Amino acid sequence: MLQDRRILLIVSGGIAAYKTLELVRRLRERGASLCSIMTAAAHHFVTPLSLASLSENKVYSELFSLTQESEMGHIRLSREAELIVVAPASADLLARMALGLASDLATATLLAADKPILVAPAMNAMMWAHPATQANLATLEGRGVIRVGPGAGELACGEVGAGRMAEPGEILAAIEAFFSRSQLLKGRKALVTSGPTREPIDPVRYLSNRSSGKQGHAIAAALAAAGAKTVLVSGPTAEPDPAGVTVVPVETAAEMLRSCEGSLPVDVAVMAAAVSDWAIAAVAPQKLKKTESGAPRLSLVENPDILASIAGRASGRPPLVIGFAAETQNLLENARSKRARKGCDWILANDVSAERGTFGGDSNRITLVRADGIEEWPEMTKREVGQRLAERIAAALAEESRSPSGARKPL
Ligand code: CTP
């Protein structure tokens, strides 16, 4: 399962570092190849010799070491790995990662990394609970960093609480899950839309909506993590670009449609953007001024329906086209008729009534509407929705590839 998988292991300072040695032993048993970096603090807890012996490979720790840099530059360390595992990840290292510091080999490598990162935090319970640590974690997870643990229990400092590094078996399971997930959509291409669109009124004003882009970005991140070559066409959002995704920034619905069409062909298109239904008929070339005659009258024209247009293509229609139905009432009924009206294969229906806090929030409750029935998902984070959707997409595309051509089952 992990045979020949290339992992870069970063060990920071913490009592839990002794458990990392066990993790290394088990990774090697499974055939993974490991290269390691130790922070200065890690040297107080384990020795480079024990790590080098168990990993059967070099251990690096100096950023400015002539011998180490000439052997293997810090940039190459991450380039040659498929996954970076930080275990233990101390509060200090997490903070430096969140800030983007590059003051030693570990942080410089992490900052220059273009690979997925998995962290196993380990620290005192108060340090873990501190808002600074929690904010750092949220930042890192928002950038796609995967976290395993920490667990709760008796800590090395004698206190009891959350902060114990996950056990080697749990970290191993998370690493295996990462590698199996990363194969799901290998060789596939995906297109995702996200965020709101902005329809200009004049050079300084626009018509838009409250979409945060969190769900669309999480879907793009999950598809990329599952191995799909993913293009994300997004309106303006505050979300960071998901790792491994090609982001195409757009403003208006017309630009979004053009960029989507330019990204075809793809195996799957997921339209999660909250496209403004209307644009201003005649955009004022200069800023509109207040006049004696009162407020200006804005005349609207309908925007192109991107989902319907991609789903209705005579040639180059993606085999799987998925839309969202943002509803405030009659969720299922509206979602079903939206699916039929837009000609897409699946609809992810979600309740966006103000009291549910879906717009801008971190969680979502989805009902997946397909031709052959519905699937109700429990309330989960937008990231989890992305992961579950990636699994469903992988299963449907695999099924589609198996069925003889011409006998295509409705997806
Ligand atoms: N959509 C689109 N282009 C548009 C409008 C919507 O691609 N111009 C897509 C959205 O990305 C989403 C789906 O259509 O996947 C449904 O969006 P929603 O806002 O729920 O539906 P509307 O078409 O706007 O219908 P209504 O406002 O009448 O519910």
CSV table of C-alpha atoms and ligand atoms in Angstrom, one decimal:
chain,number,residue,atom,x,y,z
A,1,MET,CA,0.0,0.0,0.0
A,2,LEU,CA,2.8,2.4,0.9
A,3,GLN,CA,5.4,0.7,-1.2
A,4,ASP,CA,7.8,3.3,-2.7
A,5,ARG,CA,5.7,6.2,-1.5
A,6,ARG,CA,8.0,9.1,-0.8
A,7,ILE,CA,7.4,10.9,2.5
A,8,LEU,CA,9.3,13.8,3.9
A,9,LEU,CA,9.1,13.6,7.7
A,10,ILE,CA,9.6,16.8,9.8
A,11,VAL,CA,10.2,16.2,13.5
A,12,SER,CA,9.8,19.2,15.8
A,13,GLY,CA,10.6,19.5,19.5
A,14,GLY,CA,8.3,17.5,21.8
A,15,ILE,CA,8.3,14.5,24.1
A,16,ALA,CA,6.0,12.8,21.6
A,17,ALA,CA,9.0,12.6,19.2
A,18,TYR,CA,9.8,9.2,20.6
A,19,LYS,CA,6.5,8.0,19.1
A,20,THR,CA,7.6,9.2,15.7
A,21,LEU,CA,10.4,6.7,15.8
A,22,GLU,CA,7.7,3.9,16.0
A,23,LEU,CA,5.9,5.6,13.1
A,24,VAL,CA,9.1,5.6,11.0
A,25,ARG,CA,9.6,1.9,11.8
A,26,ARG,CA,6.0,1.1,10.6
A,27,LEU,CA,6.3,3.2,7.5
A,28,ARG,CA,9.5,1.5,6.5
A,29,GLU,CA,7.9,-1.9,7.2
A,30,ARG,CA,5.2,-1.0,4.6
A,31,GLY,CA,7.9,0.0,2.0
A,32,ALA,CA,7.6,3.8,2.3
A,33,SER,CA,10.8,5.7,1.6
A,34,LEU,CA,11.5,8.5,4.1
A,35,CYS,CA,13.7,11.5,4.2
A,36,SER,CA,13.7,13.5,7.5
A,37,ILE,CA,14.3,16.9,8.8
A,38,MET,CA,14.7,17.7,12.5
A,39,THR,CA,14.3,21.1,14.1
A,40,ALA,CA,16.9,22.3,16.6
A,41,ALA,CA,14.4,21.6,19.5
A,42,ALA,CA,13.8,18.0,18.2
A,43,HIS,CA,17.4,17.2,19.0
A,44,HIS,CA,16.6,17.4,22.7
A,45,PHE,CA,14.2,14.5,22.3
A,46,VAL,CA,15.5,12.1,19.7
A,47,THR,CA,18.9,11.8,18.0
A,48,PRO,CA,19.6,12.1,14.3
A,49,LEU,CA,21.3,8.8,14.5
A,50,SER,CA,18.2,6.9,15.7
A,51,LEU,CA,16.0,8.6,13.1
A,52,ALA,CA,18.6,7.9,10.3
A,53,SER,CA,19.0,4.3,11.4
A,54,LEU,CA,15.2,3.6,11.5
A,55,SER,CA,14.4,5.5,8.3
A,56,GLU,CA,17.5,4.1,6.6
A,57,ASN,CA,18.1,7.5,5.1
A,58,LYS,CA,19.6,10.9,5.6
A,59,VAL,CA,18.4,13.3,8.3
A,60,TYR,CA,18.8,17.0,7.6
A,61,SER,CA,18.6,19.9,10.1
A,62,GLU,CA,20.8,22.8,8.9
A,63,LEU,CA,19.5,25.4,6.5
A,64,PHE,CA,22.9,27.0,5.9
A,65,SER,CA,25.0,23.8,6.0
A,66,LEU,CA,27.2,23.7,3.0
A,67,THR,CA,27.4,19.9,2.9
A,68,GLN,CA,23.6,19.4,3.5
A,69,GLU,CA,22.6,22.1,1.0
A,70,SER,CA,25.0,20.9,-1.7
A,71,GLU,CA,23.8,17.3,-1.2
A,72,MET,CA,20.1,18.1,-1.2
A,73,GLY,CA,18.8,21.7,-1.4
A,74,HIS,CA,15.9,22.5,0.9
A,75,ILE,CA,13.7,23.1,-2.1
A,76,ARG,CA,14.5,19.7,-3.5
A,77,LEU,CA,13.6,18.0,-0.2
A,78,SER,CA,9.9,18.8,-0.7
A,79,ARG,CA,10.0,18.4,-4.5
A,80,GLU,CA,11.1,14.8,-4.2
A,81,ALA,CA,8.4,13.9,-1.7
A,82,GLU,CA,4.7,13.0,-2.4
A,83,LEU,CA,3.6,14.0,1.2
A,84,ILE,CA,5.1,15.9,4.0
A,85,VAL,CA,4.4,14.6,7.5
A,86,VAL,CA,5.0,16.9,10.5
A,87,ALA,CA,5.1,14.7,13.7
A,88,PRO,CA,5.2,15.9,16.3
A,89,ALA,CA,4.0,19.4,15.2
A,90,SER,CA,4.7,21.6,18.2
A,91,ALA,CA,2.6,24.8,18.9
A,92,ASP,CA,5.7,26.8,17.9
A,93,LEU,CA,6.2,25.1,14.6
A,94,LEU,CA,2.4,25.4,13.8
A,95,ALA,CA,2.6,29.1,14.5
A,96,ARG,CA,5.7,29.5,12.3
A,97,MET,CA,3.9,27.6,9.5
A,98,ALA,CA,0.8,29.8,9.8
A,99,LEU,CA,2.9,32.9,9.6
A,100,GLY,CA,5.0,31.7,6.8
A,101,LEU,CA,8.4,32.1,8.5
A,102,ALA,CA,11.4,30.4,7.0
A,103,SER,CA,14.0,30.8,9.8
A,104,ASP,CA,15.3,27.2,9.8
A,105,LEU,CA,15.4,24.2,7.5
A,106,ALA,CA,12.0,22.8,8.6
A,107,THR,CA,10.1,26.0,8.1
A,108,ALA,CA,11.9,27.1,4.9
A,109,THR,CA,11.1,23.6,3.4
A,110,LEU,CA,7.5,23.9,4.5
A,111,LEU,CA,7.2,27.4,3.0
A,112,ALA,CA,8.7,26.3,-0.3
A,113,ALA,CA,6.6,23.1,-0.4
A,114,ASP,CA,4.3,22.3,-3.3
A,115,LYS,CA,3.1,19.1,-1.7
A,116,PRO,CA,0.3,18.2,0.7
A,117,ILE,CA,1.1,18.5,4.3
A,118,LEU,CA,-0.2,16.3,7.2
A,119,VAL,CA,0.4,17.5,10.8
A,120,ALA,CA,0.2,15.6,14.0
A,121,PRO,CA,0.0,18.3,16.7
A,122,ALA,CA,1.4,17.6,20.2
A,123,MET,CA,1.6,20.0,23.1
A,124,ASN,CA,0.4,20.9,26.5
A,125,ALA,CA,-3.4,21.2,26.8
A,126,MET,CA,-3.4,24.9,27.6
A,127,MET,CA,-1.2,25.6,24.6
A,128,TRP,CA,-3.6,23.5,22.4
A,129,ALA,CA,-6.7,25.3,23.7
A,130,HIS,CA,-5.1,28.8,23.3
A,131,PRO,CA,-6.9,30.9,20.8
A,132,ALA,CA,-3.6,31.6,19.0
A,133,THR,CA,-3.0,27.9,18.4
A,134,GLN,CA,-6.6,27.3,17.3
A,135,ALA,CA,-6.4,30.3,15.0
A,136,ASN,CA,-3.1,29.0,13.5
A,137,LEU,CA,-4.7,25.6,13.0
A,138,ALA,CA,-7.7,27.1,11.3
A,139,THR,CA,-5.4,29.1,9.0
A,140,LEU,CA,-3.4,26.0,8.1
A,141,GLU,CA,-6.5,23.8,7.6
A,142,GLY,CA,-8.0,26.6,5.4
A,143,ARG,CA,-4.9,26.2,3.2
A,144,GLY,CA,-5.5,22.5,2.9
A,145,VAL,CA,-3.2,21.1,5.6
A,146,ILE,CA,-4.5,17.8,6.9
A,147,ARG,CA,-4.5,17.2,10.6
A,148,VAL,CA,-4.5,14.0,12.6
A,149,GLY,CA,-5.1,14.3,16.4
A,150,PRO,CA,-4.3,15.4,19.0
A,151,GLY,CA,-6.0,13.0,21.4
A,152,ALA,CA,-6.9,13.7,25.0
A,153,GLY,CA,-5.4,12.0,28.1
A,154,GLU,CA,-2.5,12.3,30.4
A,155,LEU,CA,0.2,14.6,29.0
A,156,ALA,CA,4.0,14.4,29.4
A,157,CYS,CA,3.9,17.5,31.5
A,158,GLY,CA,1.7,15.8,34.1
A,159,GLU,CA,-1.5,17.7,33.1
A,160,VAL,CA,-4.5,16.0,31.7
A,161,GLY,CA,-6.3,17.2,28.6
A,162,ALA,CA,-6.2,17.5,24.8
A,163,GLY,CA,-2.7,17.8,23.2
A,164,ARG,CA,-1.4,14.2,23.1
A,165,MET,CA,0.0,13.4,19.7
A,166,ALA,CA,-2.0,10.9,17.8
A,167,GLU,CA,-0.7,7.3,18.2
A,168,PRO,CA,1.6,6.0,15.5
A,169,GLY,CA,-1.2,3.7,14.2
A,170,GLU,CA,-3.5,6.6,13.8
A,171,ILE,CA,-1.0,8.7,11.9
A,172,LEU,CA,-0.2,5.7,9.7
A,173,ALA,CA,-3.9,5.3,9.0
A,174,ALA,CA,-4.2,8.9,8.0
A,175,ILE,CA,-1.1,8.6,5.7
A,176,GLU,CA,-2.6,5.5,4.1
A,177,ALA,CA,-6.0,7.2,3.7
A,178,PHE,CA,-4.2,10.2,2.1
A,179,PHE,CA,-2.5,7.9,-0.5
A,180,SER,CA,-5.6,5.9,-1.3
A,181,ARG,CA,-7.7,9.1,-1.7
A,182,SER,CA,-5.1,10.6,-3.9
A,183,GLN,CA,-5.6,7.7,-6.4
A,184,LEU,CA,-9.4,8.0,-6.7
A,185,LEU,CA,-9.5,10.5,-9.6
A,186,LYS,CA,-6.1,9.9,-11.0
A,187,GLY,CA,-6.0,10.8,-14.7
A,188,ARG,CA,-9.4,12.7,-14.5
A,189,LYS,CA,-10.0,16.3,-15.3
A,190,ALA,CA,-12.4,18.5,-13.2
A,191,LEU,CA,-13.9,21.9,-13.5
A,192,VAL,CA,-15.4,23.7,-10.5
A,193,THR,CA,-17.0,27.1,-10.3
A,194,SER,CA,-17.1,29.0,-7.0
A,195,GLY,CA,-17.8,32.3,-5.3
A,196,PRO,CA,-20.2,35.0,-6.3
A,197,THR,CA,-20.1,37.0,-9.6
A,198,ARG,CA,-19.9,40.8,-9.7
A,199,GLU,CA,-21.9,42.6,-12.3
A,200,PRO,CA,-20.7,46.1,-12.7
A,201,ILE,CA,-23.1,49.1,-12.5
A,202,ASP,CA,-20.5,51.7,-13.1
A,203,PRO,CA,-16.7,51.7,-12.6
A,204,VAL,CA,-17.0,51.6,-8.8
A,205,ARG,CA,-20.3,49.9,-8.0
A,206,TYR,CA,-21.5,46.3,-8.6
A,207,LEU,CA,-24.3,43.9,-8.1
A,208,SER,CA,-23.3,40.7,-6.2
A,209,ASN,CA,-24.3,38.3,-3.4
A,210,ARG,CA,-23.1,36.9,-0.1
A,211,SER,CA,-21.5,33.7,-1.4
A,212,SER,CA,-18.2,33.1,0.4
A,213,GLY,CA,-16.8,30.5,-2.0
A,214,LYS,CA,-16.0,28.2,0.8
A,215,GLN,CA,-18.0,25.2,-0.5
A,216,GLY,CA,-16.8,25.5,-4.1
A,217,HIS,CA,-13.2,25.9,-3.0
A,218,ALA,CA,-13.5,22.9,-0.7
A,219,ILE,CA,-14.8,20.8,-3.6
A,220,ALA,CA,-11.9,21.9,-5.9
A,221,ALA,CA,-9.4,21.1,-3.1
A,222,ALA,CA,-11.0,17.6,-2.5
A,223,LEU,CA,-11.0,16.8,-6.3
A,224,ALA,CA,-7.4,17.8,-6.6
A,225,ALA,CA,-6.5,15.9,-3.4
A,226,ALA,CA,-8.2,12.9,-5.1
A,227,GLY,CA,-5.8,13.2,-8.0
A,228,ALA,CA,-7.9,15.1,-10.5
A,229,LYS,CA,-6.4,17.8,-12.6
A,230,THR,CA,-8.6,20.6,-11.4
A,231,VAL,CA,-9.5,24.0,-12.7
A,232,LEU,CA,-11.4,26.4,-10.4
A,233,VAL,CA,-13.1,29.3,-12.1
A,234,SER,CA,-13.9,31.6,-9.2
A,235,GLY,CA,-15.5,35.0,-8.6
A,236,PRO,CA,-13.9,37.3,-6.0
A,237,THR,CA,-13.6,35.5,-2.6
A,238,ALA,CA,-11.5,35.8,0.5
A,239,GLU,CA,-10.6,32.1,0.3
A,240,PRO,CA,-7.0,31.1,-0.3
A,241,ASP,CA,-6.3,29.2,-3.6
A,242,PRO,CA,-6.6,25.5,-2.8
A,243,ALA,CA,-3.4,23.5,-3.1
A,244,GLY,CA,-2.7,21.9,-6.4
A,245,VAL,CA,-5.6,23.6,-8.2
A,246,THR,CA,-5.4,25.9,-11.2
A,247,VAL,CA,-7.4,29.0,-10.2
A,248,VAL,CA,-8.9,31.2,-12.9
A,249,PRO,CA,-10.2,34.4,-11.3
A,250,VAL,CA,-13.2,36.1,-13.0
A,251,GLU,CA,-15.7,38.8,-12.1
A,252,THR,CA,-18.8,38.6,-14.2
A,253,ALA,CA,-21.1,35.7,-15.2
A,254,ALA,CA,-20.1,36.2,-18.8
A,255,GLU,CA,-16.4,35.9,-18.0
A,256,MET,CA,-17.2,32.8,-15.9
A,257,LEU,CA,-19.0,31.1,-18.8
A,258,ARG,CA,-16.1,31.9,-21.2
A,259,SER,CA,-13.5,30.5,-18.8
A,260,CYS,CA,-15.6,27.4,-18.2
A,261,GLU,CA,-16.0,26.7,-21.9
A,262,GLY,CA,-12.2,27.3,-22.3
A,263,SER,CA,-11.5,24.7,-19.7
A,264,LEU,CA,-13.4,21.9,-21.5
A,265,PRO,CA,-13.1,18.9,-22.0
A,266,VAL,CA,-13.4,17.6,-18.5
A,267,ASP,CA,-14.7,14.4,-16.9
A,268,VAL,CA,-16.7,16.3,-14.3
A,269,ALA,CA,-18.0,19.8,-13.9
A,270,VAL,CA,-19.3,21.0,-10.5
A,271,MET,CA,-21.0,24.4,-10.6
A,272,ALA,CA,-20.9,25.7,-7.1
A,273,ALA,CA,-20.8,29.4,-7.9
A,274,ALA,CA,-23.6,31.7,-6.9
A,275,VAL,CA,-23.9,33.3,-10.3
A,276,SER,CA,-25.7,36.6,-10.3
A,277,ASP,CA,-28.9,35.9,-12.2
A,278,TRP,CA,-28.9,39.4,-13.7
A,279,ALA,CA,-26.5,41.9,-15.1
A,280,ILE,CA,-26.9,45.6,-15.6
A,281,ALA,CA,-28.2,46.2,-19.1
A,282,ALA,CA,-26.0,49.3,-19.8
A,283,VAL,CA,-23.0,49.6,-17.6
A,284,ALA,CA,-22.3,53.3,-17.0
A,285,PRO,CA,-18.8,54.2,-18.4
A,286,GLN,CA,-18.4,56.9,-15.7
A,287,LYS,CA,-19.3,56.9,-12.0
A,288,LEU,CA,-23.1,57.6,-11.6
A,289,LYS,CA,-23.6,60.9,-9.9
A,290,LYS,CA,-26.5,62.0,-7.7
A,291,THR,CA,-28.8,64.2,-9.7
A,292,GLU,CA,-31.8,66.5,-9.0
A,293,SER,CA,-34.1,64.0,-10.7
A,294,GLY,CA,-33.5,61.3,-8.0
A,295,ALA,CA,-32.1,57.8,-7.9
A,296,PRO,CA,-31.1,56.2,-11.2
A,297,ARG,CA,-33.2,53.4,-12.6
A,298,LEU,CA,-31.2,50.3,-13.2
A,299,SER,CA,-32.3,48.0,-16.0
A,300,LEU,CA,-31.4,44.4,-15.7
A,301,VAL,CA,-30.8,41.7,-18.2
A,302,GLU,CA,-30.6,37.9,-17.6
A,303,ASN,CA,-27.2,36.4,-17.3
A,304,PRO,CA,-26.3,33.2,-19.1
A,305,ASP,CA,-27.0,30.1,-17.1
A,306,ILE,CA,-23.5,28.5,-16.9
A,307,LEU,CA,-24.7,25.2,-15.5
A,308,ALA,CA,-27.5,24.8,-18.1
A,309,SER,CA,-25.2,25.8,-20.9
A,310,ILE,CA,-22.4,23.3,-20.0
A,311,ALA,CA,-25.0,20.5,-19.3
A,312,GLY,CA,-26.7,21.2,-22.6
A,313,ARG,CA,-23.7,21.2,-24.9
A,314,ALA,CA,-24.2,19.0,-28.0
A,315,SER,CA,-20.5,18.3,-28.2
A,316,GLY,CA,-18.0,18.2,-25.4
A,317,ARG,CA,-20.6,17.8,-22.6
A,318,PRO,CA,-18.7,16.5,-19.5
A,319,PRO,CA,-19.9,12.9,-18.7
A,320,LEU,CA,-20.9,14.2,-15.2
A,321,VAL,CA,-22.4,17.6,-14.7
A,322,ILE,CA,-23.3,18.7,-11.1
A,323,GLY,CA,-25.1,21.7,-9.9
A,324,PHE,CA,-26.3,23.2,-6.6
A,325,ALA,CA,-29.7,24.2,-5.6
A,326,ALA,CA,-29.7,26.9,-3.1
A,327,GLU,CA,-33.2,27.0,-1.7
A,328,THR,CA,-35.0,28.6,1.2
A,329,GLN,CA,-38.2,26.5,0.8
A,330,ASN,CA,-39.5,23.2,-0.7
A,331,LEU,CA,-35.9,22.0,-0.9
A,332,LEU,CA,-36.4,18.7,-2.6
A,333,GLU,CA,-39.2,19.7,-5.0
A,334,ASN,CA,-37.3,22.7,-6.2
A,335,ALA,CA,-34.1,20.7,-6.5
A,336,ARG,CA,-35.7,18.0,-8.6
A,337,SER,CA,-37.2,20.5,-11.0
A,338,LYS,CA,-34.0,22.4,-11.1
A,339,ARG,CA,-32.1,19.2,-12.1
A,340,ALA,CA,-34.6,18.6,-14.9
A,341,ARG,CA,-34.7,22.2,-16.0
A,342,LYS,CA,-30.9,22.6,-16.1
A,343,GLY,CA,-30.2,19.2,-17.7
A,344,CYS,CA,-27.5,18.3,-15.2
A,345,ASP,CA,-26.9,14.8,-13.8
A,346,TRP,CA,-26.8,15.6,-10.0
A,347,ILE,CA,-28.0,18.4,-7.9
A,348,LEU,CA,-26.6,19.1,-4.4
A,349,ALA,CA,-29.5,20.7,-2.7
A,350,ASN,CA,-28.9,22.9,0.3
A,351,ASP,CA,-31.0,25.0,2.5
A,352,VAL,CA,-29.7,28.6,2.5
A,353,SER,CA,-32.4,30.1,4.8
A,354,ALA,CA,-30.7,32.8,6.9
A,355,GLU,CA,-31.2,30.8,10.2
A,356,ARG,CA,-29.1,27.9,8.8
A,357,GLY,CA,-26.1,30.1,8.3
A,358,THR,CA,-25.0,28.1,5.2
A,359,PHE,CA,-23.8,31.3,3.3
A,360,GLY,CA,-20.4,32.1,4.8
A,361,GLY,CA,-20.6,29.3,7.4
A,362,ASP,CA,-18.3,26.3,7.6
A,363,SER,CA,-20.9,23.6,7.5
A,364,ASN,CA,-23.5,22.4,5.1
A,365,ARG,CA,-26.3,19.9,5.0
A,366,ILE,CA,-26.7,18.4,1.6
A,367,THR,CA,-29.3,16.2,-0.2
A,368,LEU,CA,-27.8,14.7,-3.3
A,369,VAL,CA,-30.4,14.4,-6.0
A,370,ARG,CA,-29.7,12.0,-8.8
A,371,ALA,CA,-31.8,10.5,-11.6
A,372,ASP,CA,-32.3,7.3,-9.6
A,373,GLY,CA,-33.0,8.7,-6.2
A,374,ILE,CA,-31.8,10.9,-3.4
A,375,GLU,CA,-29.1,10.6,-0.7
A,376,GLU,CA,-29.4,12.7,2.5
A,377,TRP,CA,-26.1,13.6,4.0
A,378,PRO,CA,-25.8,14.5,7.6
A,379,GLU,CA,-24.6,18.0,8.6
A,380,MET,CA,-20.9,18.1,7.9
A,381,THR,CA,-18.1,20.6,7.3
A,382,LYS,CA,-17.8,22.0,3.8
A,383,ARG,CA,-14.4,20.2,3.5
A,384,GLU,CA,-16.1,16.9,4.4
A,385,VAL,CA,-18.8,17.6,1.8
A,386,GLY,CA,-16.1,18.1,-0.8
A,387,GLN,CA,-14.4,14.8,0.2
A,388,ARG,CA,-17.7,12.9,0.1
A,389,LEU,CA,-18.6,14.4,-3.3
A,390,ALA,CA,-15.1,13.4,-4.6
A,391,GLU,CA,-15.8,9.8,-3.5
A,392,ARG,CA,-19.2,9.8,-5.2
A,393,ILE,CA,-17.8,11.3,-8.4
A,394,ALA,CA,-15.0,8.7,-8.5
A,395,ALA,CA,-17.4,5.9,-8.1
A,396,ALA,CA,-19.8,7.2,-10.8
A,397,LEU,CA,-16.9,7.8,-13.3
A,398,ALA,CA,-15.5,4.4,-12.6
A,399,GLU,CA,-18.9,2.9,-13.2
A,400,GLU,CA,-19.3,4.9,-16.4
A,401,SER,CA,-16.0,3.7,-17.8
A,402,ARG,CA,-16.9,0.1,-17.1
A,403,SER,CA,-20.3,0.3,-18.9
A,404,PRO,CA,-20.1,-0.5,-22.6
A,405,SER,CA,-20.4,2.6,-24.8
A,406,GLY,CA,-23.9,3.3,-25.9
A,407,ALA,CA,-25.3,1.6,-22.8
A,408,ARG,CA,-24.6,4.6,-20.5
A,409,LYS,CA,-26.7,4.4,-17.3
A,410,PRO,CA,-28.0,7.8,-16.0
A,411,LEU,CA,-25.4,9.0,-13.5
B,1,CTP,N1,-26.1,28.7,-12.0
B,1,CTP,C1,-25.3,29.0,-13.1
B,1,CTP,N2,-25.5,30.1,-13.8
B,1,CTP,C2,-26.5,31.0,-13.5
B,1,CTP,C3,-27.3,30.7,-12.4
B,1,CTP,C4,-27.1,29.6,-11.7
B,1,CTP,O1,-24.4,28.2,-13.5
B,1,CTP,N3,-26.6,32.1,-14.2
B,1,CTP,C5,-25.9,27.4,-11.3
B,1,CTP,C6,-25.3,27.6,-9.9
B,1,CTP,O2,-23.9,27.5,-9.9
B,1,CTP,C7,-25.9,26.3,-9.3
B,1,CTP,C8,-27.2,26.2,-10.0
B,1,CTP,O3,-27.1,26.8,-11.2
B,1,CTP,O4,-25.2,25.2,-9.5
B,1,CTP,C9,-28.5,26.6,-9.3
B,1,CTP,O5,-28.3,27.9,-8.7
B,1,CTP,P1,-29.5,28.6,-8.0
B,1,CTP,O6,-29.1,30.0,-7.6
B,1,CTP,O7,-30.0,27.7,-6.9
B,1,CTP,O8,-30.6,28.6,-9.1
B,1,CTP,P2,-31.1,29.7,-10.1
B,1,CTP,O9,-30.9,29.2,-11.5
B,1,CTP,O10,-30.6,31.0,-9.8
B,1,CTP,O11,-32.6,29.5,-9.8
B,1,CTP,P3,-33.6,30.3,-8.8
B,1,CTP,O12,-32.9,31.5,-8.4
B,1,CTP,O13,-34.8,30.5,-9.6
B,1,CTP,O14,-33.8,29.3,-7.7
